[in-house]
XYZ file of C-alpha atoms in Angstrom:
435
model
C 14.746 -5.503 14.879
C 14.022 -1.970 13.636
C 12.678 -2.444 10.122
C 13.402 1.207 9.451
C 17.086 0.340 9.197
C 17.215 -3.444 8.735
C 17.344 -3.550 4.932
C 18.069 -0.037 3.668
C 20.734 2.592 3.989
C 19.774 5.537 6.132
C 18.374 8.409 4.157
C 18.492 6.597 0.806
C 15.692 5.306 -1.365
C 15.867 1.637 -2.397
C 17.534 0.725 -5.713
C 14.221 0.774 -7.569
C 13.398 1.831 -11.087
C 11.097 4.397 -9.478
C 13.922 6.133 -7.629
C 16.030 6.186 -10.783
C 13.197 7.777 -12.756
C 12.135 10.442 -10.243
C 13.615 13.861 -9.712
C 14.357 13.637 -5.995
C 13.277 16.377 -3.646
C 15.917 18.325 -1.776
C 16.428 16.748 1.618
C 14.353 18.104 4.441
C 16.470 18.854 7.501
C 16.073 16.792 10.677
C 14.100 18.279 13.533
C 16.312 20.158 15.982
C 15.209 21.014 19.487
C 11.594 21.678 20.423
C 8.910 22.872 18.040
C 5.189 23.424 18.455
C 2.366 22.563 16.086
C -1.347 21.966 15.995
C -0.763 18.440 14.652
C 2.270 16.159 14.521
C 2.227 13.516 11.776
C 4.528 10.516 12.191
C 5.337 8.937 8.811
C 5.909 10.390 5.350
C 4.089 7.919 3.113
C 0.695 8.319 1.464
C -1.176 8.255 4.787
C 0.946 10.860 6.505
C 1.390 13.102 3.474
C -2.336 13.091 2.729
C -3.178 13.816 6.378
C -0.663 16.665 6.553
C -1.793 18.119 3.235
C -5.480 18.112 4.121
C -4.817 19.497 7.586
C -2.741 22.322 6.113
C -5.443 23.066 3.554
C -7.840 23.363 6.510
C -5.581 25.949 8.145
C -3.768 23.784 10.692
C -0.093 24.175 11.580
C 1.416 20.771 10.800
C 4.804 19.150 11.380
C 5.499 15.837 9.612
C 8.487 13.716 10.600
C 9.940 10.629 8.947
C 12.865 8.557 10.168
C 14.079 8.120 6.598
C 12.704 10.158 3.669
C 9.228 10.984 2.390
C 8.002 8.136 0.214
C 10.796 5.893 1.507
C 8.572 3.016 2.644
C 5.834 1.043 0.908
C 4.403 4.223 -0.634
C 7.491 4.710 -2.782
C 8.270 1.130 -3.750
C 4.969 -0.735 -4.292
C 3.364 -2.118 -7.454
C 1.484 1.113 -8.145
C -1.972 -0.446 -8.493
C -5.032 1.636 -7.573
C -7.672 -0.998 -6.913
C -11.428 -0.693 -6.522
C -13.226 -1.538 -3.309
C -11.673 -2.702 -0.091
C -9.055 -5.430 0.258
C -11.912 -7.861 0.956
C -14.563 -8.151 -1.755
C -18.105 -6.924 -1.242
C -19.616 -10.423 -0.901
C -17.313 -11.065 2.061
C -18.195 -7.679 3.544
C -21.909 -8.333 3.080
C -21.657 -11.686 4.867
C -19.692 -10.185 7.730
C -21.400 -6.825 8.204
C -24.515 -6.612 6.007
C -25.315 -4.871 2.738
C -25.584 -1.332 4.185
C -22.124 -1.443 5.768
C -20.646 -3.073 2.688
C -22.087 -0.291 0.535
C -20.679 2.369 2.861
C -17.245 0.760 2.655
C -17.515 0.506 -1.139
C -18.411 4.183 -1.394
C -15.433 5.131 0.780
C -13.181 3.093 -1.501
C -14.573 4.883 -4.543
C -13.811 8.170 -2.756
C -10.273 6.854 -2.242
C -9.761 6.300 -5.977
C -11.212 9.709 -6.832
C -9.006 11.426 -4.265
C -5.885 9.639 -5.481
C -6.631 10.559 -9.078
C -7.242 14.193 -8.090
C -3.981 14.481 -6.134
C -2.066 12.763 -8.933
C -3.525 15.186 -11.474
C -2.646 18.170 -9.284
C 0.885 16.779 -8.930
C 1.265 16.158 -12.674
C 1.550 12.383 -12.220
C -0.274 10.319 -14.878
C -2.524 7.375 -14.038
C -3.274 4.635 -16.565
C -6.655 2.893 -16.483
C -7.318 -0.811 -16.121
C -6.295 -3.626 -13.775
C -6.788 -7.280 -14.746
C -7.447 -9.982 -12.166
C -6.082 -13.341 -13.300
C -7.742 -16.484 -11.945
C -6.142 -19.894 -11.554
C -9.212 -22.170 -11.696
C -12.784 -22.310 -12.972
C -14.411 -21.587 -9.604
C -12.441 -18.352 -9.314
C -13.491 -17.341 -12.836
C -17.141 -18.031 -11.976
C -16.823 -15.990 -8.797
C -15.268 -13.080 -10.710
C -18.192 -13.084 -13.162
C -20.730 -13.180 -10.326
C -19.010 -10.283 -8.589
C -18.978 -8.199 -11.779
C -22.739 -8.724 -12.152
C -23.326 -8.074 -8.455
C -21.407 -4.781 -8.509
C -23.338 -3.631 -11.573
C -26.725 -4.598 -10.133
C -26.354 -3.494 -6.510
C -23.514 -0.963 -6.391
C -23.980 0.889 -9.671
C -20.481 -0.115 -10.766
C -20.405 -1.494 -14.308
C -16.705 -1.118 -15.071
C -15.648 -4.732 -14.455
C -15.430 -6.792 -17.658
C -15.446 -10.609 -17.162
C -12.989 -12.476 -19.375
C -12.677 -16.083 -20.467
C -9.310 -17.770 -20.934
C -8.732 -16.485 -24.466
C -9.814 -12.926 -23.717
C -7.630 -12.706 -20.618
C -4.671 -14.168 -22.501
C -5.104 -11.493 -25.165
C -4.980 -8.766 -22.511
C -2.010 -10.251 -20.659
C 0.039 -11.874 -23.400
C 0.165 -14.967 -21.212
C -1.727 -18.252 -21.174
C -0.910 -18.980 -17.535
C -4.445 -18.317 -16.269
C -7.899 -19.703 -17.005
C -9.829 -16.403 -17.070
C -10.667 -13.424 -14.894
C -11.691 -9.827 -15.471
C -10.510 -6.299 -16.149
C -11.612 -3.459 -13.898
C -11.539 -0.391 -16.129
C -12.262 1.884 -13.153
C -9.043 0.828 -11.442
C -5.633 2.061 -12.531
C -1.904 2.194 -11.920
C 0.670 4.868 -11.232
C 4.377 5.417 -10.627
C 4.138 5.205 -6.834
C 7.179 7.198 -5.764
C 6.281 9.998 -8.180
C 2.861 10.145 -6.521
C 4.373 10.312 -3.019
C 6.847 13.023 -3.970
C 4.073 14.943 -5.734
C 2.002 14.863 -2.566
C 5.026 16.039 -0.576
C 5.432 19.023 -2.911
C 1.759 19.897 -2.452
C 2.129 19.603 1.322
C 5.132 21.910 1.437
C 3.322 24.434 -0.747
C 0.417 24.305 1.707
C 2.721 25.120 4.619
C 3.533 21.719 6.106
C 6.895 21.589 7.873
C 8.617 18.314 6.932
C 11.619 16.891 8.763
C 13.381 13.815 7.402
C 15.935 11.745 9.281
C 13.867 12.221 12.424
C 13.092 9.015 14.305
C 10.205 9.073 16.780
C 11.003 6.968 19.858
C 8.075 7.681 22.160
C 4.833 9.608 22.390
C 3.477 11.170 25.566
C -0.224 11.561 24.900
C -1.915 14.682 26.129
C -5.368 15.458 27.410
C -7.915 18.204 26.819
C -5.724 20.537 28.873
C -2.229 19.040 28.430
C -0.334 19.024 25.141
C 0.966 15.828 23.563
C 4.701 15.352 23.143
C 6.302 13.475 20.276
C 9.821 12.575 21.373
C 12.352 12.166 18.555
C 16.043 11.368 18.458
C 16.929 14.991 17.662
C 14.137 16.964 19.314
C 10.468 16.943 20.221
C 7.140 18.235 18.979
C 4.608 19.727 21.372
C 1.165 19.538 19.792
C -2.586 19.210 20.227
C -3.041 16.120 18.048
C -0.874 13.221 16.858
C -1.409 11.149 13.713
C 0.364 7.803 13.478
C 1.065 6.932 9.835
C 4.079 4.612 9.978
C 2.278 1.447 8.807
C 4.779 -1.428 8.525
C 7.615 0.707 9.882
C 5.760 2.027 12.934
C 7.205 -0.523 15.334
C 5.791 -0.450 18.841
C 4.992 3.252 19.184
C 1.574 2.009 20.268
C 1.264 -1.528 21.637
C -2.379 -2.062 20.654
C -1.746 -0.984 17.071
C 1.405 -3.122 16.865
C -0.562 -6.190 17.966
C -2.967 -5.745 15.038
C -0.727 -4.470 12.237
C 2.033 -6.852 11.165
C 4.842 -5.910 8.773
C 5.718 -8.302 5.946
C 8.167 -8.015 3.073
C 7.510 -8.194 -0.654
C 9.808 -8.045 -3.664
C 9.768 -6.489 -7.137
C 11.971 -6.597 -10.220
C 12.074 -4.510 -13.381
C 13.230 -5.728 -16.770
C 15.269 -3.799 -19.244
C 13.084 -1.762 -21.656
C 11.362 -4.219 -23.969
C 11.140 -1.810 -26.895
C 9.261 -3.381 -29.805
C 9.845 -6.893 -28.507
C 7.020 -8.929 -27.004
C 4.157 -6.707 -28.252
C 1.706 -9.297 -26.924
C 2.513 -8.371 -23.294
C -0.124 -5.991 -21.873
C -0.909 -4.384 -25.254
C -3.417 -1.967 -23.684
C -1.000 -1.033 -20.873
C -3.250 -2.303 -18.108
C -1.817 -3.664 -14.858
C -2.514 -7.158 -13.571
C -2.558 -9.268 -10.421
C -3.402 -12.907 -9.847
C -5.329 -14.772 -7.157
C -2.437 -16.387 -5.333
C -2.243 -15.815 -1.571
C 1.280 -14.509 -2.186
C 0.137 -12.377 -5.094
C 1.965 -11.903 -8.386
C 1.351 -8.398 -9.757
C 2.771 -6.583 -12.737
C 2.519 -3.718 -15.212
C 4.528 -1.973 -17.926
C 5.990 1.443 -17.211
C 6.332 4.242 -19.747
C 9.643 2.788 -20.983
C 8.001 -0.628 -21.524
C 9.881 -2.181 -18.658
C 7.909 -4.989 -17.073
C 7.670 -4.278 -13.365
C 6.820 -7.565 -11.666
C 6.249 -8.312 -7.985
C 6.062 -11.701 -6.347
C 7.694 -14.177 -4.005
C 7.750 -14.516 -0.262
C 10.353 -14.939 2.448
C 9.935 -15.846 6.092
C 12.485 -13.383 7.429
C 12.343 -9.636 7.862
C 15.782 -9.472 6.234
C 15.685 -9.064 2.481
C 17.314 -11.942 0.576
C 20.706 -11.286 -0.951
C 19.437 -12.218 -4.424
C 16.024 -10.578 -4.823
C 16.134 -10.994 -8.597
C 16.760 -14.702 -8.186
C 13.763 -14.955 -5.858
C 11.324 -13.137 -8.146
C 12.511 -14.350 -11.567
C 10.830 -17.806 -11.386
C 7.492 -16.156 -10.623
C 7.909 -13.787 -13.567
C 8.819 -16.660 -15.903
C 5.838 -18.697 -14.725
C 3.670 -15.970 -16.270
C 5.937 -14.914 -19.152
C 8.262 -17.764 -20.137
C 9.099 -15.822 -23.311
C 11.111 -13.402 -21.157
C 13.743 -16.022 -20.393
C 17.070 -14.310 -21.015
C 15.691 -10.753 -20.708
C 17.881 -8.764 -18.329
C 16.550 -7.612 -14.964
C 17.962 -4.160 -14.291
C 16.438 -3.483 -10.869
C 15.393 -5.596 -7.889
C 14.186 -4.283 -4.557
C 12.224 -5.216 -1.480
C 9.831 -3.349 0.729
C 7.812 -3.648 3.899
C 4.050 -3.384 3.896
C 1.638 -4.295 6.692
C -1.264 -6.700 6.982
C -4.031 -7.349 9.489
C -5.708 -10.601 10.515
C -8.778 -9.986 8.323
C -6.921 -7.976 5.636
C -9.040 -4.893 6.376
C -7.175 -1.706 7.353
C -6.878 -0.887 11.027
C -8.238 2.538 11.999
C -7.969 3.401 15.688
C -7.820 6.086 18.357
C -4.847 5.058 20.509
C -5.487 8.065 22.781
C -8.069 10.882 22.931
C -5.867 13.184 20.832
C -4.268 10.524 18.641
C -5.424 8.805 15.442
C -3.848 5.876 13.603
C -4.417 4.080 10.298
C -2.487 1.290 8.620
C -2.467 -2.394 7.758
C -3.683 -1.878 4.190
C -2.686 -5.448 3.269
C -1.475 -4.694 -0.232
C -4.392 -2.423 -1.114
C -2.914 0.829 0.095
C -2.264 3.259 -2.745
C -5.778 4.677 -2.729
C -6.891 3.586 0.746
C -3.866 5.063 2.505
C -4.401 8.339 0.673
C -8.014 8.376 1.813
C -7.013 7.405 5.352
C -4.948 10.563 5.625
C -7.887 12.729 4.594
C -10.252 10.901 6.953
C -7.898 11.518 9.867
C -7.592 15.183 8.908
C -11.396 15.390 8.831
C -11.599 13.710 12.244
C -9.196 16.230 13.763
C -11.595 18.913 12.500
C -14.526 17.131 14.163
C -15.909 15.460 11.002
C -15.252 11.841 11.923
C -18.011 9.968 10.053
C -15.682 8.420 7.481
C -12.962 7.596 10.002
C -15.483 6.052 12.381
C -17.006 3.939 9.587
C -13.589 2.408 8.935
C -12.739 2.121 12.635
C -15.994 0.222 13.238
C -14.629 -2.740 11.248
C -12.895 -4.842 13.913
C -9.331 -6.008 13.400
C -8.363 -8.647 15.937
C -4.858 -8.784 17.387
C -2.552 -11.438 16.022
C -2.288 -14.386 18.417
C 0.435 -13.550 20.869
C 0.358 -9.877 19.895
C 3.405 -8.164 18.479
C 5.865 -10.451 20.270
C 4.753 -13.713 18.623
C 3.572 -12.440 15.257
C 6.948 -13.094 13.560
C 7.065 -16.869 14.255
C 3.402 -17.065 13.270
C 4.243 -15.231 10.056
C 6.924 -17.827 9.319
C 4.446 -20.674 9.740
C 1.636 -18.931 7.875
C 3.706 -17.829 4.897
C 5.242 -21.299 4.561
C 1.765 -22.881 4.549
C 0.188 -20.486 2.074
C 3.280 -20.483 -0.119
C 2.945 -24.285 -0.334
C -0.738 -23.928 -1.253
C 0.157 -21.491 -4.039
C 2.789 -23.852 -5.429
C 0.287 -26.728 -5.367
C -2.348 -24.580 -7.054
C -4.794 -24.979 -4.132
């Protein structure tokens, strides 16, 4: 099944509140015939747009192609949270790889936040500060407090504020959790606005963007032979290829596909709450909880609650997304019973076995990054810059991320779907039991 077309109309953004609120870009024409470039970028989300933008700023001739539209995938329909650190916390990284590597990965993640904030500012897209982490039991609250102290003592990061039950409830307007923290160095953004802003910057820098251009195959080059990116309407002859399709990349590269698995997630938006429910997120922070299938939410500028949660074991979106997500929303905010949901949409992200992003060199003149596992707004943006740097011969950052191993899913790309069904059913049961 081609996820590019399984759940969405060709060339159309999903029915999200983000798409309704954004001034859409004029469509970029599909690629026709053969074109030449220094670098071909496959995928028009944060990763690809950031790579293309930074390459163009460095003087490279860049062509970016997307089978749908820029910002169509996870980059334009996610929860908008800009988290600190990597997807795995620093204590896990220290146990796996040692303090020095963990610190290097933390510093890269801080660079990712700074870069995302800088590009948002240049694009005129506001970012609000603060993301709460809501814990379900006392051991999780204790761990959150230890991590806040550890980050302050060993990483110079003192922006995480531990919270007991009452303090967290005051921040959230919900008593569903037993405590947690607020990271005041994290933030949240309108994700599609950010993607479209990056696309505008890329075009201004000279990037040639072609939408509606599906890449079917790549013929990798050598030091003396050009690479060829073969599309449904033409081809790109180039020196370097950057793969930035993430959950929609399919099997363009078999080794990447075996390590990066697409999964679906679902979001709803309420009608504007106006002056009602002033207790909900009074400081306009975002929030996420500690479930394996995470609930995450924030208020937008119209005081709509944008809430993500719920899992399915099929790559097809359910017919009633609102009906799937509503119970999760009401488990956090029962006072919103009866409030109308105006938007409901799904999207495809990608995970890895260890939830760390997969950076790789599929061929000598090809770079790939993806599998951000729900932590991609900032990390994907950084990944694009790191790949642009690597093309220019400055590969330290890319190599630091690529050194973190991501094992293939058992059975590779052919068996990952039935394993996803079993895994999601098991962890969904654990969440429902509160384990």
